[in-house]
PDB file of C-alpha atoms in Angstrom:
ATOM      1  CA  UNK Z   1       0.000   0.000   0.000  1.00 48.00           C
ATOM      2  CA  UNK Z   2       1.385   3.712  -0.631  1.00 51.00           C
ATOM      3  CA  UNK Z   3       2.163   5.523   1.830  1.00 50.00           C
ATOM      4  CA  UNK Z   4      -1.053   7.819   2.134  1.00 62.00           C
ATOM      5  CA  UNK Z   5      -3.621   5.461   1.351  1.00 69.00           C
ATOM      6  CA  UNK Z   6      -4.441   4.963   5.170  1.00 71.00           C
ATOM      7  CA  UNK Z   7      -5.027   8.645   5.811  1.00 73.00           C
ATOM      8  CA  UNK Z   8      -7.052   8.888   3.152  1.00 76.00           C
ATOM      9  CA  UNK Z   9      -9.750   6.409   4.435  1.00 75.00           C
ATOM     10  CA  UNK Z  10      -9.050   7.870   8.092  1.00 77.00           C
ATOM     11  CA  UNK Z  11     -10.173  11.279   6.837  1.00 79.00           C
ATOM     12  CA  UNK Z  12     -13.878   9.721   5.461  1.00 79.00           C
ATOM     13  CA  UNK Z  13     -14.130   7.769   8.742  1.00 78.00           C
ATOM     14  CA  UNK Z  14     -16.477  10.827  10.346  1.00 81.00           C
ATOM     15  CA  UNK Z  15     -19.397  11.012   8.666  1.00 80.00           C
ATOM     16  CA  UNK Z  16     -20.328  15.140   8.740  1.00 85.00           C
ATOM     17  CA  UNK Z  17     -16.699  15.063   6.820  1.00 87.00           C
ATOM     18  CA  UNK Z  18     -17.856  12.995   4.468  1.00 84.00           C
ATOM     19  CA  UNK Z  19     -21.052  15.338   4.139  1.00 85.00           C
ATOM     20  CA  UNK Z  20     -18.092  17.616   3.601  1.00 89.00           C
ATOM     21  CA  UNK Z  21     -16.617  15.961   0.853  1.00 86.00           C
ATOM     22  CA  UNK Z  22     -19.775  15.130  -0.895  1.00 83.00           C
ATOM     23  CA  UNK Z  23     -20.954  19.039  -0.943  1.00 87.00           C
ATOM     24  CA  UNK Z  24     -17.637  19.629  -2.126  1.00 88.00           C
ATOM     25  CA  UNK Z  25     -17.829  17.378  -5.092  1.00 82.00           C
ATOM     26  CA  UNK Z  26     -21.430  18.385  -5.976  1.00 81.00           C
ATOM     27  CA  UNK Z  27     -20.706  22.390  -5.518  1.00 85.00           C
ATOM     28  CA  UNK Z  28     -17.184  22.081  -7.011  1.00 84.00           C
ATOM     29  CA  UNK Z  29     -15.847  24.781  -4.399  1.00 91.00           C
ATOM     30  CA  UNK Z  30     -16.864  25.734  -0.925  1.00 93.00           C
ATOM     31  CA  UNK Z  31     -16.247  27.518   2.134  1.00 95.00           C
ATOM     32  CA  UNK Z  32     -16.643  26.939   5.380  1.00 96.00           C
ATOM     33  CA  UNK Z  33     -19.470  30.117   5.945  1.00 95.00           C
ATOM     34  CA  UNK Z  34     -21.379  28.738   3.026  1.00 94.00           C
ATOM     35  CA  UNK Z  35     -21.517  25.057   4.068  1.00 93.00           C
ATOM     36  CA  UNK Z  36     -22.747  26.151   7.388  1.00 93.00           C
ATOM     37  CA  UNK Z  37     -25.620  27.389   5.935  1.00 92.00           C
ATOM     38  CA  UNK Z  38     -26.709  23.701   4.326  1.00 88.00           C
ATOM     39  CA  UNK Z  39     -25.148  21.893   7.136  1.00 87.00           C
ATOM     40  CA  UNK Z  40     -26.157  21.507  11.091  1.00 88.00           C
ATOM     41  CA  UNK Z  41     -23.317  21.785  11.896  1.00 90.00           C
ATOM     42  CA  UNK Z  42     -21.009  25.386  13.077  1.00 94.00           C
ATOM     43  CA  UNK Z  43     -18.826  27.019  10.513  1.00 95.00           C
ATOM     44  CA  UNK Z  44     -16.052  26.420  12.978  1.00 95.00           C
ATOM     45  CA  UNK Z  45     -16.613  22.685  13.196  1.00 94.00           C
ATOM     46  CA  UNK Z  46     -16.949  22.796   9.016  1.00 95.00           C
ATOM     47  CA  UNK Z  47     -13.413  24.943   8.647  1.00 95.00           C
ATOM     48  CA  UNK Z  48     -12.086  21.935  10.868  1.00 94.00           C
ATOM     49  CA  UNK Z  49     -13.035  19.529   8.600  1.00 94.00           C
ATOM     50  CA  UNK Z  50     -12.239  21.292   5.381  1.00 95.00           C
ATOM     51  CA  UNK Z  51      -8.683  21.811   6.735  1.00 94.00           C
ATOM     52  CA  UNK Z  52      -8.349  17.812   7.893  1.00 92.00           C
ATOM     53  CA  UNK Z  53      -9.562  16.966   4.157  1.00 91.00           C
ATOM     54  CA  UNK Z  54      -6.827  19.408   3.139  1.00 92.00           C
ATOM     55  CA  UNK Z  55      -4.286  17.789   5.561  1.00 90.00           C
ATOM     56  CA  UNK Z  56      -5.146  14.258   4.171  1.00 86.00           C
ATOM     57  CA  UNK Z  57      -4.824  15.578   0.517  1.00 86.00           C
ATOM     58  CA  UNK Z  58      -8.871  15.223  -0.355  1.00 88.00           C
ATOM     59  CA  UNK Z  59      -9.277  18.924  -0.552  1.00 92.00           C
ATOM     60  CA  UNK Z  60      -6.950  21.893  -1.754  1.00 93.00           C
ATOM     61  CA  UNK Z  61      -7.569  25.393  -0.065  1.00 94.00           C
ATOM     62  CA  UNK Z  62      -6.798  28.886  -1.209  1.00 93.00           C
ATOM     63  CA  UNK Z  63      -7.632  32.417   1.165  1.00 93.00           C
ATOM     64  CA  UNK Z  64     -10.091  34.361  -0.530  1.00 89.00           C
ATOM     65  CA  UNK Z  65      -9.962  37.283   1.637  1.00 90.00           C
ATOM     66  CA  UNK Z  66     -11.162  36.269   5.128  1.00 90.00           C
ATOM     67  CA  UNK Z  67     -12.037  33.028   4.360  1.00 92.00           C
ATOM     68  CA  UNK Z  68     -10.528  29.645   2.500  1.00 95.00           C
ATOM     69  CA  UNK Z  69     -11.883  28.687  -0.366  1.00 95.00           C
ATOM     70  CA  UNK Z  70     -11.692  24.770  -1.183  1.00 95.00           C
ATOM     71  CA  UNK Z  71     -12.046  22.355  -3.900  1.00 92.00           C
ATOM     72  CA  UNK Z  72     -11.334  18.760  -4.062  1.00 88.00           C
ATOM     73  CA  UNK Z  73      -8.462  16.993  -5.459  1.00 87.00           C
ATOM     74  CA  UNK Z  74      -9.645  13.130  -5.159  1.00 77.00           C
ATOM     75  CA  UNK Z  75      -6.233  11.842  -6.572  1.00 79.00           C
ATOM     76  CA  UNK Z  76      -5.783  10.146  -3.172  1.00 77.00           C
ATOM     77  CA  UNK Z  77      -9.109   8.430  -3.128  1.00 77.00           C
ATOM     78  CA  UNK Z  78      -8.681   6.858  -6.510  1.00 78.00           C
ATOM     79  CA  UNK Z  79      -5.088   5.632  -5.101  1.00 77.00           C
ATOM     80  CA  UNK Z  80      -7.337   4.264  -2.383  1.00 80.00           C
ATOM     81  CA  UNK Z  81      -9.470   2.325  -4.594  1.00 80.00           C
ATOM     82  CA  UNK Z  82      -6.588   0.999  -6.689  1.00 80.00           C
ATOM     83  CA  UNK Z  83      -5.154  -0.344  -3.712  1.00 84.00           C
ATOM     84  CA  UNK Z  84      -8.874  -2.240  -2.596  1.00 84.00           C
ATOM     85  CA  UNK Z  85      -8.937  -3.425  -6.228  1.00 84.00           C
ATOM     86  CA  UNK Z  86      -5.686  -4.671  -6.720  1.00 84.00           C
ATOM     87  CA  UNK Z  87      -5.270  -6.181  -3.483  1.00 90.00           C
ATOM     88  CA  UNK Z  88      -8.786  -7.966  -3.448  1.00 90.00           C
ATOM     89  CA  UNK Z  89      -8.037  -9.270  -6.919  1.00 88.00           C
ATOM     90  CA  UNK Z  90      -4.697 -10.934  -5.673  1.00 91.00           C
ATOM     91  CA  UNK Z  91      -7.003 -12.441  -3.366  1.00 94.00           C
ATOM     92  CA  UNK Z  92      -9.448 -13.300  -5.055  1.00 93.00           C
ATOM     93  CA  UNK Z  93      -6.598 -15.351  -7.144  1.00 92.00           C
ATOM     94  CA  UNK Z  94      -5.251 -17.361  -4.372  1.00 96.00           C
ATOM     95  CA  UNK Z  95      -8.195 -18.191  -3.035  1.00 96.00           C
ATOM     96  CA  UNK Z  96      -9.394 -19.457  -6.238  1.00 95.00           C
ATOM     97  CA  UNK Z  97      -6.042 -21.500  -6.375  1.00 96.00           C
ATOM     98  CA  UNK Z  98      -6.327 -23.236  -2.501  1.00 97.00           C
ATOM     99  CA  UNK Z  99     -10.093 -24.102  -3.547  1.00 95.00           C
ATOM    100  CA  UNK Z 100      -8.939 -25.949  -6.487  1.00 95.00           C
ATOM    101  CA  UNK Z 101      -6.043 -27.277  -4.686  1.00 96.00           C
ATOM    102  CA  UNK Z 102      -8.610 -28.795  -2.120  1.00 95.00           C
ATOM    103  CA  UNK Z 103     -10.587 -30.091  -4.633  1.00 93.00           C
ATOM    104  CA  UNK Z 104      -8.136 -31.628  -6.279  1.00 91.00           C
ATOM    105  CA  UNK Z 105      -6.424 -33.346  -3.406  1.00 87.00           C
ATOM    106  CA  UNK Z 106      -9.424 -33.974  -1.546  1.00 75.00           C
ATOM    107  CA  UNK Z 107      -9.063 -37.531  -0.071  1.00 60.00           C
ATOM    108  CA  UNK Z 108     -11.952 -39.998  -1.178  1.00 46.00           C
ATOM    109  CA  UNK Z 109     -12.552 -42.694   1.291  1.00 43.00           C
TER     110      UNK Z 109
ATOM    111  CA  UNK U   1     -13.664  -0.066  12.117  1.00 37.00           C
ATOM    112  CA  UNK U   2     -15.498  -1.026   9.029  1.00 38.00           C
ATOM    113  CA  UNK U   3     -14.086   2.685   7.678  1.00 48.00           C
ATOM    114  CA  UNK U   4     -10.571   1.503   7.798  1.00 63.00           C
ATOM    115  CA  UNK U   5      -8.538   0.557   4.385  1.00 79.00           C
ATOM    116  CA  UNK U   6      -8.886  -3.076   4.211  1.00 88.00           C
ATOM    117  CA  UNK U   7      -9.533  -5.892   1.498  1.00 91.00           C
ATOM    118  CA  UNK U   8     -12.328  -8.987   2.934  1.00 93.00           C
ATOM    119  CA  UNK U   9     -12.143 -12.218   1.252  1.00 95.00           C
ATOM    120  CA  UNK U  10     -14.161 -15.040   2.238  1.00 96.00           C
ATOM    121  CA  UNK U  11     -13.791 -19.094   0.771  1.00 97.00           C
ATOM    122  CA  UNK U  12     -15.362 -22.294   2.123  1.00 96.00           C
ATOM    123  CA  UNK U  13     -13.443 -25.723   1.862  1.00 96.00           C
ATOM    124  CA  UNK U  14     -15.491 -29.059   2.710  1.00 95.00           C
ATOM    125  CA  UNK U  15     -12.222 -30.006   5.412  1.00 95.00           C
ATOM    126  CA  UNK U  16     -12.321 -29.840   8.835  1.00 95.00           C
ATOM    127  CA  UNK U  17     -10.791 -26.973  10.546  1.00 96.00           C
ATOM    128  CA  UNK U  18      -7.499 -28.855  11.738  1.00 96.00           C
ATOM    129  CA  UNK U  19      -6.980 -29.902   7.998  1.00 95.00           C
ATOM    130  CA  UNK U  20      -8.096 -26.389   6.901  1.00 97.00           C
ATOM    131  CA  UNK U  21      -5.419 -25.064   8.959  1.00 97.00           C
ATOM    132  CA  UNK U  22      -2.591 -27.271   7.915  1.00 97.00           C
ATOM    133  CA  UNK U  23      -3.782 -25.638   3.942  1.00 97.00           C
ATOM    134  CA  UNK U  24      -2.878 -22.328   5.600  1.00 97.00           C
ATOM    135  CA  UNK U  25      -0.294 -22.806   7.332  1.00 97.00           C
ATOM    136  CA  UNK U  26       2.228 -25.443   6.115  1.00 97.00           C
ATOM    137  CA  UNK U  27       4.933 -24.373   3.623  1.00 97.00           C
ATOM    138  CA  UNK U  28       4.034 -27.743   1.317  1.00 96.00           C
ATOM    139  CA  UNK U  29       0.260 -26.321   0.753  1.00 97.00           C
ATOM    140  CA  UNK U  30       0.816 -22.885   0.651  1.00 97.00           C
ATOM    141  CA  UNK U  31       3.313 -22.947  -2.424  1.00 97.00           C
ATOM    142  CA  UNK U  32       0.379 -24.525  -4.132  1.00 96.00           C
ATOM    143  CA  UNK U  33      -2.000 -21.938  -3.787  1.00 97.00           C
ATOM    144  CA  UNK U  34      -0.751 -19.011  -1.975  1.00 97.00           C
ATOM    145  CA  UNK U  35       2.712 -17.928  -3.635  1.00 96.00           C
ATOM    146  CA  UNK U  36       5.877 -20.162  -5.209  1.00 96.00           C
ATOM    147  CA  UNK U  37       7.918 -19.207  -2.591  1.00 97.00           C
ATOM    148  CA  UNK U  38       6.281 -19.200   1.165  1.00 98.00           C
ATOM    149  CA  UNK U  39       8.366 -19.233   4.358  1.00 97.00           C
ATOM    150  CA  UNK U  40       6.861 -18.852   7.849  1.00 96.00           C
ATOM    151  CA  UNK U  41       8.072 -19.728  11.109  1.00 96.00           C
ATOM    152  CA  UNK U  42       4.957 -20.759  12.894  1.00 95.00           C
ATOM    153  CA  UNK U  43       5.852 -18.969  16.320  1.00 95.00           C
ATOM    154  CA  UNK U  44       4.920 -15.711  17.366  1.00 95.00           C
ATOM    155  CA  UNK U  45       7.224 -13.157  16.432  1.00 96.00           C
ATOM    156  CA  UNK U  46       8.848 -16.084  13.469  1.00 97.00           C
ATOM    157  CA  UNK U  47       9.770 -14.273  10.062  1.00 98.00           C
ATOM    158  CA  UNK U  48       7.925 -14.504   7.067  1.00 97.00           C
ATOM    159  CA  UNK U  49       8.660 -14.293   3.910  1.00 97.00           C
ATOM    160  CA  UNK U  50       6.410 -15.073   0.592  1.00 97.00           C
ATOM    161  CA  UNK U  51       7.801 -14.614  -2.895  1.00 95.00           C
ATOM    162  CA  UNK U  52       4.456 -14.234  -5.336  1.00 90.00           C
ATOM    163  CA  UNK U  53       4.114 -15.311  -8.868  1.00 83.00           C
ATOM    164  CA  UNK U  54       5.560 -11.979 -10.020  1.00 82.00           C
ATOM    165  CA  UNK U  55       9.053 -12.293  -8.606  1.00 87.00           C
ATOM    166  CA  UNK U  56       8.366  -9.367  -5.662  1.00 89.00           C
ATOM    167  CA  UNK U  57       9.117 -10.890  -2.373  1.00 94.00           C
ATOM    168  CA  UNK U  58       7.077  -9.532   0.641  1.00 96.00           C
ATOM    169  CA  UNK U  59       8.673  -9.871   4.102  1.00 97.00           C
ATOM    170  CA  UNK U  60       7.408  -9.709   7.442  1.00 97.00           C
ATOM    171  CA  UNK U  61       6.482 -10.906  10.875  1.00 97.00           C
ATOM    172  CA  UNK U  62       3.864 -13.805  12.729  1.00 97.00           C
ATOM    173  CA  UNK U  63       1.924 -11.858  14.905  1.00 96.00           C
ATOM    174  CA  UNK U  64      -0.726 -14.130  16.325  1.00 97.00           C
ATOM    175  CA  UNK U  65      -1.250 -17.739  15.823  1.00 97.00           C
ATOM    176  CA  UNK U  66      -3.694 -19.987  17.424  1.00 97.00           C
ATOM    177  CA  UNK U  67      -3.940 -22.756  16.175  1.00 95.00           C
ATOM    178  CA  UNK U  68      -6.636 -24.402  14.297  1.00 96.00           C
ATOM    179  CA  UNK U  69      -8.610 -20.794  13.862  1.00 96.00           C
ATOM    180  CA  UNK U  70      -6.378 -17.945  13.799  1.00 97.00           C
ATOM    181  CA  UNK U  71      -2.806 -16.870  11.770  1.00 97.00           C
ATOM    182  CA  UNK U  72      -2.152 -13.395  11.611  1.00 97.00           C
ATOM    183  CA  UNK U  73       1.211 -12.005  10.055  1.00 97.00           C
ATOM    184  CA  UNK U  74       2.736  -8.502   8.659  1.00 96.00           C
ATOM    185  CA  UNK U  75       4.216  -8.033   5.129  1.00 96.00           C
ATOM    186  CA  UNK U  76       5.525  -5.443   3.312  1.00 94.00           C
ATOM    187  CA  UNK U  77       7.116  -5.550   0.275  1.00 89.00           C
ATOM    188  CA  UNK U  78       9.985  -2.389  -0.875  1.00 85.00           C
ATOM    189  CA  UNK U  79       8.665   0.376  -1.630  1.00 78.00           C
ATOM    190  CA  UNK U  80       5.595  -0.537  -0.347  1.00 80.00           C
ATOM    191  CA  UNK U  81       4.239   0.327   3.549  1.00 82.00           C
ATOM    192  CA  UNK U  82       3.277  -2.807   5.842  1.00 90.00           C
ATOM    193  CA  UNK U  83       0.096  -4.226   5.863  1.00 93.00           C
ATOM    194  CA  UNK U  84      -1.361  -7.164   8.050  1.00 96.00           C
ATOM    195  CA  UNK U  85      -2.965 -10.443   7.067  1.00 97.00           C
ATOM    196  CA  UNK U  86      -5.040 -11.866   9.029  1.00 97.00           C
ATOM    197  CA  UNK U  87      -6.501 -16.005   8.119  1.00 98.00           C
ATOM    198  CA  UNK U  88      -9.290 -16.968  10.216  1.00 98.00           C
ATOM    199  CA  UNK U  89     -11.208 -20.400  10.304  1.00 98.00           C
ATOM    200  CA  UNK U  90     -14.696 -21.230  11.495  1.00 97.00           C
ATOM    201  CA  UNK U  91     -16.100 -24.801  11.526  1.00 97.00           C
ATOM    202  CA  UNK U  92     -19.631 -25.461   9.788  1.00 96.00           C
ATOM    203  CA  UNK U  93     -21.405 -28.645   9.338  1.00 95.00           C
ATOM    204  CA  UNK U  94     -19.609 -29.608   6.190  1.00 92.00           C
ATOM    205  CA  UNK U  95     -16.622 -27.888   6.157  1.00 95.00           C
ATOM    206  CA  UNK U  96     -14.382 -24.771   7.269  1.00 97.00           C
ATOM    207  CA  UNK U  97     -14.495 -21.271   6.422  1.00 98.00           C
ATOM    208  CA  UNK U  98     -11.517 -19.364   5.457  1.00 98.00           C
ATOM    209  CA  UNK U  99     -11.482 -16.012   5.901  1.00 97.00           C
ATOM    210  CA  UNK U 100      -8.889 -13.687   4.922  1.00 97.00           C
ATOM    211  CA  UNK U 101      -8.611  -9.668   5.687  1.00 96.00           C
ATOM    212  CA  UNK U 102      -5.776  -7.320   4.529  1.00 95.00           C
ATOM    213  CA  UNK U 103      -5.351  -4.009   6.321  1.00 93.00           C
ATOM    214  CA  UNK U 104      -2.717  -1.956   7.099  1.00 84.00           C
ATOM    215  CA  UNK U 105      -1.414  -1.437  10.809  1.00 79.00           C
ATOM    216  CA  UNK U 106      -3.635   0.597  13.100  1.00 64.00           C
ATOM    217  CA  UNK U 107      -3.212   2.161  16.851  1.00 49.00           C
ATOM    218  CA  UNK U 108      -5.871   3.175  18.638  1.00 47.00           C
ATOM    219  CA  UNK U 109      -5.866   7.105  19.430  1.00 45.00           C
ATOM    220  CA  UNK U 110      -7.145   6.586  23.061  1.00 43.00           C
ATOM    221  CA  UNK U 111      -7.585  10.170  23.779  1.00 44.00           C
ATOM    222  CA  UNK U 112      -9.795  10.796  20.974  1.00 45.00           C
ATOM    223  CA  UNK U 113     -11.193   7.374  20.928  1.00 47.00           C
ATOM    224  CA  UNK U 114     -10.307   7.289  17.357  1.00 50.00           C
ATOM    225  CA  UNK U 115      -8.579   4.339  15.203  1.00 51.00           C
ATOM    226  CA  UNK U 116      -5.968   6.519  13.047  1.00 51.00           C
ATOM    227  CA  UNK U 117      -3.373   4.673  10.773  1.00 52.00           C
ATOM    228  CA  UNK U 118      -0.035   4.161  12.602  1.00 48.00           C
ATOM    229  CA  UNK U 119       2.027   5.478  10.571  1.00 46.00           C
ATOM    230  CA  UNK U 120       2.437   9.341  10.365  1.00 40.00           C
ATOM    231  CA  UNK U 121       2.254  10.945   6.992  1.00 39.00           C
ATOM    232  CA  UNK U 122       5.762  12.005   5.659  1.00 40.00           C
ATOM    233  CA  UNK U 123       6.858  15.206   6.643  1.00 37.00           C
ATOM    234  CA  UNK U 124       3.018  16.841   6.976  1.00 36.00           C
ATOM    235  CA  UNK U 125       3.392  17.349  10.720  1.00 36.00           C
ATOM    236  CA  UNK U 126       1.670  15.658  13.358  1.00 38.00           C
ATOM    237  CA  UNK U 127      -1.873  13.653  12.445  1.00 38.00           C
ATOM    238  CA  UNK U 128      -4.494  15.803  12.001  1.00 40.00           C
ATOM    239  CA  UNK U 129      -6.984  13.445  10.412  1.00 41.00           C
ATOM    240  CA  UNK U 130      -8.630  12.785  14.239  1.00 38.00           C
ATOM    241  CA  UNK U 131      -9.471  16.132  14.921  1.00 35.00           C
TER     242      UNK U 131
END
């Protein structure tokens, strides 16, 4: 697995962050004062958030005067599926192997 | 914990869970279905080492084993960060299952009763992702 993969997933694990994220990706861009309005949640709590999705490379920010505007950068999250897909079909290949294995050598009585 | 990066793989084998174990755990089975190369000393803390069909050799580290239900182990490969595997077996009327999960290492982040990965991202300061 790469290196960031983990924090990736970590980031989605609270669920008003994912909220978050999925405002982001349907709006494009976003700020903390104007998810507040569509969220029940305080602006502060929502600038946390957008800054953790920044820290775990989800979300880019740039100041727009007194506030930071984001938008999302999901590079990380398609690394993240990669790695599920990749892994499970390595998996799913040895698996597939040790049941033919067993059938093959099963003993008969 | 269902959140967490990790890859769930489920078979079912019509062997009984001491034979089902010796398929996951003895070098002469697994280099039939598991990788060419396998080498695993069966003892907590025992290296590991598993070469797959594509030449890259993953090395690691037994972490658990309890025999006939539980094996779990690290590996890592270069250029590639740890992860854990962990083989579980369950009895059923006809047969065993064999479960398998991949993940990579967690701690648990006591103070904010969150699970965060273990390892810190490179040179982005401390973990913010529990806040």
């Amino acid at each position: 697995m790469s290196q960031d993969v983990g924090s990736t997933f970590a980031a989605l694990a609270d669920p008003t962050r994912r909220h978050v994220m999925a405002l982001l990706a349907d709006r494009g861009s976003g700020t903390a004062t104007e998810f507040a309005r569509e969220l029940p949640v305080t602006r502060q709590a929502i600038a946390k958030h957008l800054a953790a999705l920044d820290e775990a490379g989800l979300a880019a920010g740039r100041r727009e005067g007194r506030e930071t505007r984001y938008r999302l950068t999901p590079e990380p999250l398609q690394e993240a599926v990669a790695w599920m897909a990749s892994v499970g079909a390595e998996w799913d290949e040895r698996l597939a192997r040790l049941q033919g294995y067993v059938r093959d050598n099963l003993n008969v009585p | 914990m269902s959140e967490e990066q990790s890859v769930e793989r489920e078979i079912t084998v019509p062997v009984a869970p001491e034979e089902a174990w010796e398929l996951v755990t003895e070098r002469r089975h697994l280099e039939r279905w598991l990788a060419p190369e396998v080498d695993i000393d069966l003892r907590d803390g025992g290296d590991v080492r598993v070469v797959g069909d594509d030449g890259v050799e993953r090395t690691g580290t037994v972490e658990l084993i309890d025999a006939p239900s539980r094996l779990r182990f690290t590996w890592e490969a270069e250029r590639e960060a740890p992860t854990i595997v962990e083989i579980s077996l369950s009895p059923l009327e006809d047969g065993t299952r064999i479960g398998v999960v991949e993940r990579e290492p967690l701690r648990v982040d006591a103070a904010a009763g969150n699970v965060v990965p273990l390892r810190p991202r490179p040179a982005a300061g401390p973990l913010l992702l529990a806040a």
